[in-house]
Each structure stands twice: as structure tokens, then as C-alpha cells.
GROMACS .gro file of C-alpha atoms in nm:
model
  260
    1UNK     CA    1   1.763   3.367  -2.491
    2UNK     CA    2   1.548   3.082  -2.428
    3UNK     CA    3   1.764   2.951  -2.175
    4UNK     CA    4   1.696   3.308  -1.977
    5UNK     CA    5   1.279   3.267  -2.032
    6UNK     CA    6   1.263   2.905  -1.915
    7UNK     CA    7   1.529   3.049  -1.601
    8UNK     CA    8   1.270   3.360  -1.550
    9UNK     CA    9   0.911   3.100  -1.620
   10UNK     CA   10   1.113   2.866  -1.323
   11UNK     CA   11   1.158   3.186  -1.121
   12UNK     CA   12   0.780   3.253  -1.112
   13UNK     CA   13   0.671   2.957  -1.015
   14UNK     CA   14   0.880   2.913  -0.764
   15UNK     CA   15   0.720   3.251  -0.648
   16UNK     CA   16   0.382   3.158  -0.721
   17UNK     CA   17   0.434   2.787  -0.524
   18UNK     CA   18   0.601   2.851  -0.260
   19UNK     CA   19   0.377   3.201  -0.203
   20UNK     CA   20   0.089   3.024  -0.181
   21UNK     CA   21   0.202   2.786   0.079
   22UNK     CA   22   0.335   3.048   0.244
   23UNK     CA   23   0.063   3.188   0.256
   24UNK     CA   24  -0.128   2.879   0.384
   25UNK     CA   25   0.137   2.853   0.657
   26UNK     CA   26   0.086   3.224   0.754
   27UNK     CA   27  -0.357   3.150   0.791
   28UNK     CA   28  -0.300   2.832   1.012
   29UNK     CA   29   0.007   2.937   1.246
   30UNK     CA   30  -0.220   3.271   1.341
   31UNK     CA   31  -0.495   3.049   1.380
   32UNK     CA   32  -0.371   2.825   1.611
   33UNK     CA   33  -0.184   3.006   1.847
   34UNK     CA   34  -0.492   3.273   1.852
   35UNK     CA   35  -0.677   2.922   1.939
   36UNK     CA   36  -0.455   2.778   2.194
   37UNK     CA   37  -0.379   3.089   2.379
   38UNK     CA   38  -0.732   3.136   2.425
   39UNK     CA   39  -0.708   2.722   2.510
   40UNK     CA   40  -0.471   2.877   2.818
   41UNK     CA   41  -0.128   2.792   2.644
   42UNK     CA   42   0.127   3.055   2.722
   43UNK     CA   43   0.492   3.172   2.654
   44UNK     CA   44   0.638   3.038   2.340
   45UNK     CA   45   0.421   2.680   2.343
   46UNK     CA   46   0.167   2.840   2.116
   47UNK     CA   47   0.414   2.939   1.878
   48UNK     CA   48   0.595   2.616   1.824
   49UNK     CA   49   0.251   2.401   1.853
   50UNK     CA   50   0.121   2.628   1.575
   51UNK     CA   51   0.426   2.603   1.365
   52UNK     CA   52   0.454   2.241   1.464
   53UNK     CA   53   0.069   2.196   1.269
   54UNK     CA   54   0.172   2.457   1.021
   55UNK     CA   55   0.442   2.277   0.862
   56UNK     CA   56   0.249   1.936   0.844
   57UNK     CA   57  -0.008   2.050   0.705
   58UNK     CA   58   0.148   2.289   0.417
   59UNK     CA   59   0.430   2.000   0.366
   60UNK     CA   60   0.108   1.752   0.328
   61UNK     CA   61  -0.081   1.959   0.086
   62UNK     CA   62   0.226   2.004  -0.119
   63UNK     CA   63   0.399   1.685  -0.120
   64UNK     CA   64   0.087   1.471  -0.079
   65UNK     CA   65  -0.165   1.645  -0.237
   66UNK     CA   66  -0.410   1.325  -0.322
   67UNK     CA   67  -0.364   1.201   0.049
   68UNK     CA   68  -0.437   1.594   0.131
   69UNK     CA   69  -0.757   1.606  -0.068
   70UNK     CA   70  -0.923   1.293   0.010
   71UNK     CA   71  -0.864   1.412   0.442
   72UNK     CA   72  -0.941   1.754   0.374
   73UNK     CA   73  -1.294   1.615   0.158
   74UNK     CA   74  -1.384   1.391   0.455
   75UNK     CA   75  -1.351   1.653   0.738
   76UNK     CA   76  -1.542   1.856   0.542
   77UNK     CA   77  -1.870   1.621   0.505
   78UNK     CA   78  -1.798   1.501   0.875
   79UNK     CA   79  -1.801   1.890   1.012
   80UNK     CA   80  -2.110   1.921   0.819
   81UNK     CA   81  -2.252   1.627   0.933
   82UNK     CA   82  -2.199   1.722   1.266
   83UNK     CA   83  -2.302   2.090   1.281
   84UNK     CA   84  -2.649   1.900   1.119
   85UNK     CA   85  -2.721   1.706   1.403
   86UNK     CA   86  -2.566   1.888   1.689
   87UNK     CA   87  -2.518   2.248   1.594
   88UNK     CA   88  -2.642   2.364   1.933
   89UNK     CA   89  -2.324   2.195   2.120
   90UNK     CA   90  -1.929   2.284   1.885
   91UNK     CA   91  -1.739   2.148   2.149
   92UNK     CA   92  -1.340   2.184   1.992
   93UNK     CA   93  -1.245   1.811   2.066
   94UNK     CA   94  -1.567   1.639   1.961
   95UNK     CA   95  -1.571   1.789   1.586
   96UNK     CA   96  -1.202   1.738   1.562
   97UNK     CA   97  -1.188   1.380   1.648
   98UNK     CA   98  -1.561   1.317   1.458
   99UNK     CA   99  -1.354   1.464   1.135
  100UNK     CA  100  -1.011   1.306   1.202
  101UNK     CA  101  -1.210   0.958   1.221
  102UNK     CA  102  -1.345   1.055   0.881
  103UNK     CA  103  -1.044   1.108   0.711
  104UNK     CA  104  -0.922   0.807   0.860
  105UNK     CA  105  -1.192   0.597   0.700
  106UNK     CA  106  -1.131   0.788   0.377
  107UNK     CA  107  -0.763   0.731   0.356
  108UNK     CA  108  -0.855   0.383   0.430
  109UNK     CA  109  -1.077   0.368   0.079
  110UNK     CA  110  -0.853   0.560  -0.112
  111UNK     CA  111  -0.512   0.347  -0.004
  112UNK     CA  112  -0.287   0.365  -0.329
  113UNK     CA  113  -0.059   0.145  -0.213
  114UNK     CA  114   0.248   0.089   0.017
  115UNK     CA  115   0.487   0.353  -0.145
  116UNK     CA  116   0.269   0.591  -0.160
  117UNK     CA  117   0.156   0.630   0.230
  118UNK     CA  118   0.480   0.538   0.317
  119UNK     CA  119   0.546   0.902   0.082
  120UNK     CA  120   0.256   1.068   0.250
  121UNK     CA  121   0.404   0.996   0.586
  122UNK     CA  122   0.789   1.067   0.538
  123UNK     CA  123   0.625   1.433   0.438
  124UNK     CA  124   0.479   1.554   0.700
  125UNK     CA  125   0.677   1.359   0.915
  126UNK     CA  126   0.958   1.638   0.742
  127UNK     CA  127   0.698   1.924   0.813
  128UNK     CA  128   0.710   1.806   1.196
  129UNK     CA  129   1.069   1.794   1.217
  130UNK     CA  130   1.135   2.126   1.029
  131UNK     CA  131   0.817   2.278   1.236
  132UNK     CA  132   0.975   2.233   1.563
  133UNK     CA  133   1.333   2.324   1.464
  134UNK     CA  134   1.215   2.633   1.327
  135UNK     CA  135   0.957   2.715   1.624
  136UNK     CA  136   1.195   2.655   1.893
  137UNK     CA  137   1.480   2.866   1.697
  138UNK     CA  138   1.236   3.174   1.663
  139UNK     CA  139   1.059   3.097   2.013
  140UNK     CA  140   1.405   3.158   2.173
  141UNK     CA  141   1.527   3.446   1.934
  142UNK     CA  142   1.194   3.663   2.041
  143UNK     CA  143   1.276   3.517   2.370
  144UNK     CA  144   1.641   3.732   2.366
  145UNK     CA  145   1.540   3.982   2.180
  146UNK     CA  146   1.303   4.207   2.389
  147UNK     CA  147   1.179   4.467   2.145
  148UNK     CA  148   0.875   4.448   1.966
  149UNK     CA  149   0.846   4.266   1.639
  150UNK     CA  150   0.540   4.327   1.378
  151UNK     CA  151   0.390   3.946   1.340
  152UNK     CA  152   0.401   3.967   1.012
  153UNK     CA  153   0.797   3.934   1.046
  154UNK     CA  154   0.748   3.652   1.267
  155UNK     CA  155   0.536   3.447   1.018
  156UNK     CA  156   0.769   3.579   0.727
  157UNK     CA  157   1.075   3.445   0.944
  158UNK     CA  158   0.944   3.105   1.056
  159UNK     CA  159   0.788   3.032   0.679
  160UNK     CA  160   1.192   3.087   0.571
  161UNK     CA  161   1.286   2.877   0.813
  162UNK     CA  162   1.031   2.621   0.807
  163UNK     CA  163   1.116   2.595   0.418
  164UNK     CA  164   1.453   2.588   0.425
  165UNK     CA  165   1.497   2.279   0.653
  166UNK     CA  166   1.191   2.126   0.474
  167UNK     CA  167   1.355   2.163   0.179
  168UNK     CA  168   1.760   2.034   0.247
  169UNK     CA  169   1.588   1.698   0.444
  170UNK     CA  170   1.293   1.571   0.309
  171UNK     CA  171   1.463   1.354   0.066
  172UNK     CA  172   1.637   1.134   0.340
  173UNK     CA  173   1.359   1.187   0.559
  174UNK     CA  174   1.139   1.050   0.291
  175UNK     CA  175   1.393   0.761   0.216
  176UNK     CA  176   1.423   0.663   0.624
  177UNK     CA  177   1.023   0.660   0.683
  178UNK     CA  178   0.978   0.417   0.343
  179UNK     CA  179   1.106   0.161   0.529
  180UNK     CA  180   0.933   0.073   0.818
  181UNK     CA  181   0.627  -0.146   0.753
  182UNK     CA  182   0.361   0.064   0.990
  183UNK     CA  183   0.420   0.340   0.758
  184UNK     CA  184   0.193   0.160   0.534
  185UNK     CA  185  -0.098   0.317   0.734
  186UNK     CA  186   0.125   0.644   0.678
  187UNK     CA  187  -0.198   0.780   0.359
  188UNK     CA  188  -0.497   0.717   0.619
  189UNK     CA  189  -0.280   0.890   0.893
  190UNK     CA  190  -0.253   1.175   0.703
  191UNK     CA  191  -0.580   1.247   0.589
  192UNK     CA  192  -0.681   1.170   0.978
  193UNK     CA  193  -0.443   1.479   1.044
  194UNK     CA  194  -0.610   1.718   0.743
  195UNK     CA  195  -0.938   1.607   0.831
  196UNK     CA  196  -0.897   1.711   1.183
  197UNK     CA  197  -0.726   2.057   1.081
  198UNK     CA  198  -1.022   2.068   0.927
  199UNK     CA  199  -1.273   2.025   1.207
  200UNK     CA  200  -1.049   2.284   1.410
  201UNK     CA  201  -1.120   2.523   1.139
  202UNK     CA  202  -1.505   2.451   1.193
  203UNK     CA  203  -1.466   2.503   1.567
  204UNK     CA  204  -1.304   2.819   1.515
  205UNK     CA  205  -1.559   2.918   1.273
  206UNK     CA  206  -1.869   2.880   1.442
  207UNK     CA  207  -1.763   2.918   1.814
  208UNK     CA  208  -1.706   2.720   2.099
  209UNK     CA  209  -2.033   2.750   2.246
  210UNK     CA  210  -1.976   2.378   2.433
  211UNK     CA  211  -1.658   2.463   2.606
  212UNK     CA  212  -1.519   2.658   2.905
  213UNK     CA  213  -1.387   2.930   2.678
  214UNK     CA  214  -1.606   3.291   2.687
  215UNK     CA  215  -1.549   3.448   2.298
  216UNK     CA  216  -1.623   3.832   2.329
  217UNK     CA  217  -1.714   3.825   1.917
  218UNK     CA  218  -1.661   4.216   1.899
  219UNK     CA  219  -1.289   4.169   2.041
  220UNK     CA  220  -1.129   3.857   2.022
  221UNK     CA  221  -1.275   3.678   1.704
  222UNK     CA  222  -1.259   4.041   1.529
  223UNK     CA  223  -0.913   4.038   1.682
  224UNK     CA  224  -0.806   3.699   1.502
  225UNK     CA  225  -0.967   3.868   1.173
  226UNK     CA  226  -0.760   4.090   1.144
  227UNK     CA  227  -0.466   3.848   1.237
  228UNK     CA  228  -0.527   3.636   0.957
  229UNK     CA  229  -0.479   3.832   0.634
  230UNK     CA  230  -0.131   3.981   0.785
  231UNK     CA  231  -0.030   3.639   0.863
  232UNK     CA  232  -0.133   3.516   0.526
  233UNK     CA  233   0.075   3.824   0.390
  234UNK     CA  234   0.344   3.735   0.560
  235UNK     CA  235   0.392   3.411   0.498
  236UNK     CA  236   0.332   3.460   0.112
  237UNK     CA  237   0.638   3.720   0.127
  238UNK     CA  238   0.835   3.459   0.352
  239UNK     CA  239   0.781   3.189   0.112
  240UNK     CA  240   0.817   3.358  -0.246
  241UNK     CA  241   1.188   3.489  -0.088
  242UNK     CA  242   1.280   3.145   0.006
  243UNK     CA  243   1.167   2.971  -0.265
  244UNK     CA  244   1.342   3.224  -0.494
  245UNK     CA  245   1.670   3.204  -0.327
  246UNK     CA  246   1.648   2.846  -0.329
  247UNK     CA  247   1.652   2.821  -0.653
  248UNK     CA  248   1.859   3.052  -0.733
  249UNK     CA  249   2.100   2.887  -0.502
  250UNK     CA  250   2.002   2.539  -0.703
  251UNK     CA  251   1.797   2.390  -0.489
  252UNK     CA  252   1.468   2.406  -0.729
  253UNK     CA  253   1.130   2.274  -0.618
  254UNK     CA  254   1.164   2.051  -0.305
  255UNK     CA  255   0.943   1.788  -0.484
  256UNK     CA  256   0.900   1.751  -0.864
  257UNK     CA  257   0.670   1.443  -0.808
  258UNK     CA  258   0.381   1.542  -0.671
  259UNK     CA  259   0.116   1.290  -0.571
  260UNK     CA  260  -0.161   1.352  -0.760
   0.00000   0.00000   0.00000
């Protein structure tokens, strides 16, 4: 009997865990290919860049939580900072690089130490690798298959995927990156990368009144609204099914040791 609870206690938090990153996944794929189609990326480049950013950033805040916290902290005070003193001009690569420089100089503060950036790298080094193995597999199976598919599938589909591969290579992904020595600036890195997720999320927040893009605010920004909580659905479904049958296959969590 207790053997069953502890199996069903495991079971939900693999649900809840993997559902919430899912869901994670699901808000920042939408968001970035609703950003970089409006950026003038076409065809299936949107969908593998977004995936691509997806994945690191979902593998980072999972795997490398601290690294995760201290990058997504930084961009936060830098986007401030920035909408402060020049809130009249959100130009998209500006307040991404002012926040990534942030969270470089915070990663650089809070270095814990060779292992762990070397950790902090092989991770979303993984979520690159199982980003773009999992975009290009879906970009080409919407590619030959013509009909129309709800985007929530989509998200649902790459988040499975996107999981899966993260989880069946990170370990000797993690083991490869440990030992190379510039993967001691792997932590700053990192939090360079959150950060400037971060300052994209700003941009997308506020506008792009600095750039050569025209928003119509009643249809396109209301458009990527709406996007949002389906792709957040989605990739909550995607990712409680995966992480379910993962463990029921016997995979179990894809890291135990989170750094915290």
C-alpha cells in the first residue's frame, strides 16, 4: 500500500513539474515566433528559433535554477533601469543586450564555482540540442503534412519532443561540457541568456516604438494575447503526458539535483 501512494505522490509531481515547464515552454515558443515573424522571419525559421530559445530557457530554469534566478533578477532591474531613463525609445536589441550585460555581471558575482557553471552550461547546452532536433522534426512534419493543425497541438507535440530528448541526453551532455575549461564562464553565460529573454519580454511588453516594425495594438498584440494562454495550455498538457510516461517507463525526473 505504501509502495502504491509514494508510486501515485511520484506520479503527481511529475505532472505538476514537468506541467509547469511545459507550460513555460508553451508562453515563450508563441512569443517568439509571434516576435520574429513580425521581425520578417518566415517558413519554419520561426518555429525552430523559438523552440531553439524555448528549450534553453525551460532546461535552464529547471536544471539551473540559482544560475536562472540570479539572470532572470538582473534583466529585470536592467529593463527597469532602462525603461527609467529612456522609455520614449524600446528599441528590441538595445534592452536585450543592456539586460544580457546585466546578467552577465551578475553571474559574474554570484560564480559558485567551476562545477557548477560548467552544470549550468551542459544544461542548456542540452535544451539547444534537443530544441533544434525537435524544431526541425516538427518544422518538416507540418511541412508534409498540409492540413491544418490547432497550435495548441503543435506546442503540445514539440514540448514531448523537446522533453524526451532532453531527458535520454542530458546526462552525457552534462558529463562532455564539464570538461572543457571555458565552460567555467558556463553560470555568467547563462544568466546573460535569461537576462536577455528577459529584456525580449520587456520589448514585447511595452512595444517597439524605436524600430521599423508598425504594431496595430487592436490586431496583432491582441492577436499574440490570445496566442499565449493556448500555448501555455498546450505545453502544460504536452509536458504532464511526457513526464508521466517517462516515468512510468522509468525514466523519473531528468534531474534530482537541482541547483539551488
Amino acid at each position: 500500500m505504501m509502495f502504491l501512494i509514494k508510486k501515485l505522490a511520484r506520479a503527481l509531481l511529475m505532472l505538476f513539474i514537468w506541467g509547469l515547464a511545459g507550460g513555460v515552454f508553451g508562453a515563450v515558443l508563441v512569443s517568439m515566433r509571434h516576435m520574429l515573424g513580425d521581425l520578417g522571419f518566415e517558413g519554419w525559421y520561426p518555429l525552430l528559433i523559438g523552440t531553439c530559445a524555448a528549450a534553453m530557457t525551460v532546461a535552464t530554469l529547471y536544471s539551473a535554477m540559482f544560475v536562472a534566478l540570479v539572470g532572470a533578477a538582473a534583466g529585470v532591474l536592467a529593463s527597469i533601469a532602462y525603461l527609467m531613463l529612456y522609455s520614449q525609445v524600446v528599441d528590441l536589441l538595445i534592452i536585450s543586450a543592456v539586460a544580457a550585460g546585466a546578467g552577465l555581471i551578475a553571474g559574474l558575482f554570484f560564480n559558485r564555482g567551476p562545477q557548477a557553471n560548467a552544470r549550468a552550461f551542459g544544461v542548456t547546452m542540452t535544451g539547444l540540442l534537443a530544441g533544434a532536433g525537435a524544431g526541425l522534426t516538427i518544422a518538416i512534419a507540418l511541412q508534409l503534412y498540409t492540413q491544418t493543425i490547432d497550435p495548441m497541438v503543435v506546442v503540445a507535440g514539440v514540448v514531448a519532443l523537446v522533453g524526451t530528448l532532453f531527458q535520454l541526453n542530458h546526462r552525457w551532455l552534462e558529463y562532455g561540457c564539464s570538461g572543457w575549461p571555458w565552460t567555467r564562464l558556463g553560470g555568467p553565460l547563462v544568466a546573460a541568456w535569461i537576462a536577455g529573454i528577459v529584456g525580449v519580454g520587456v520589448w514585447l511588453m511595452v512595444g517597439s516604438a524605436s524600430t521599423e516594425l508598425t504594431w496595430d495594438i487592436s490586431g496583432r498584440f491582441d492577436y499574440l494575447l490570445e496566442q499565449i494562454p493556448l500555448g501555455v495550455m498546450g505545453g502544460a498538457v504536452g509536458g504532464a503526458v511526457t513526464g508521466l510516461l517517462l516515468e512510468l517507463l522509468g525514466f523519473g525526473l531528468a534531474d534530482e539535483r537541482h541547483d539551488l
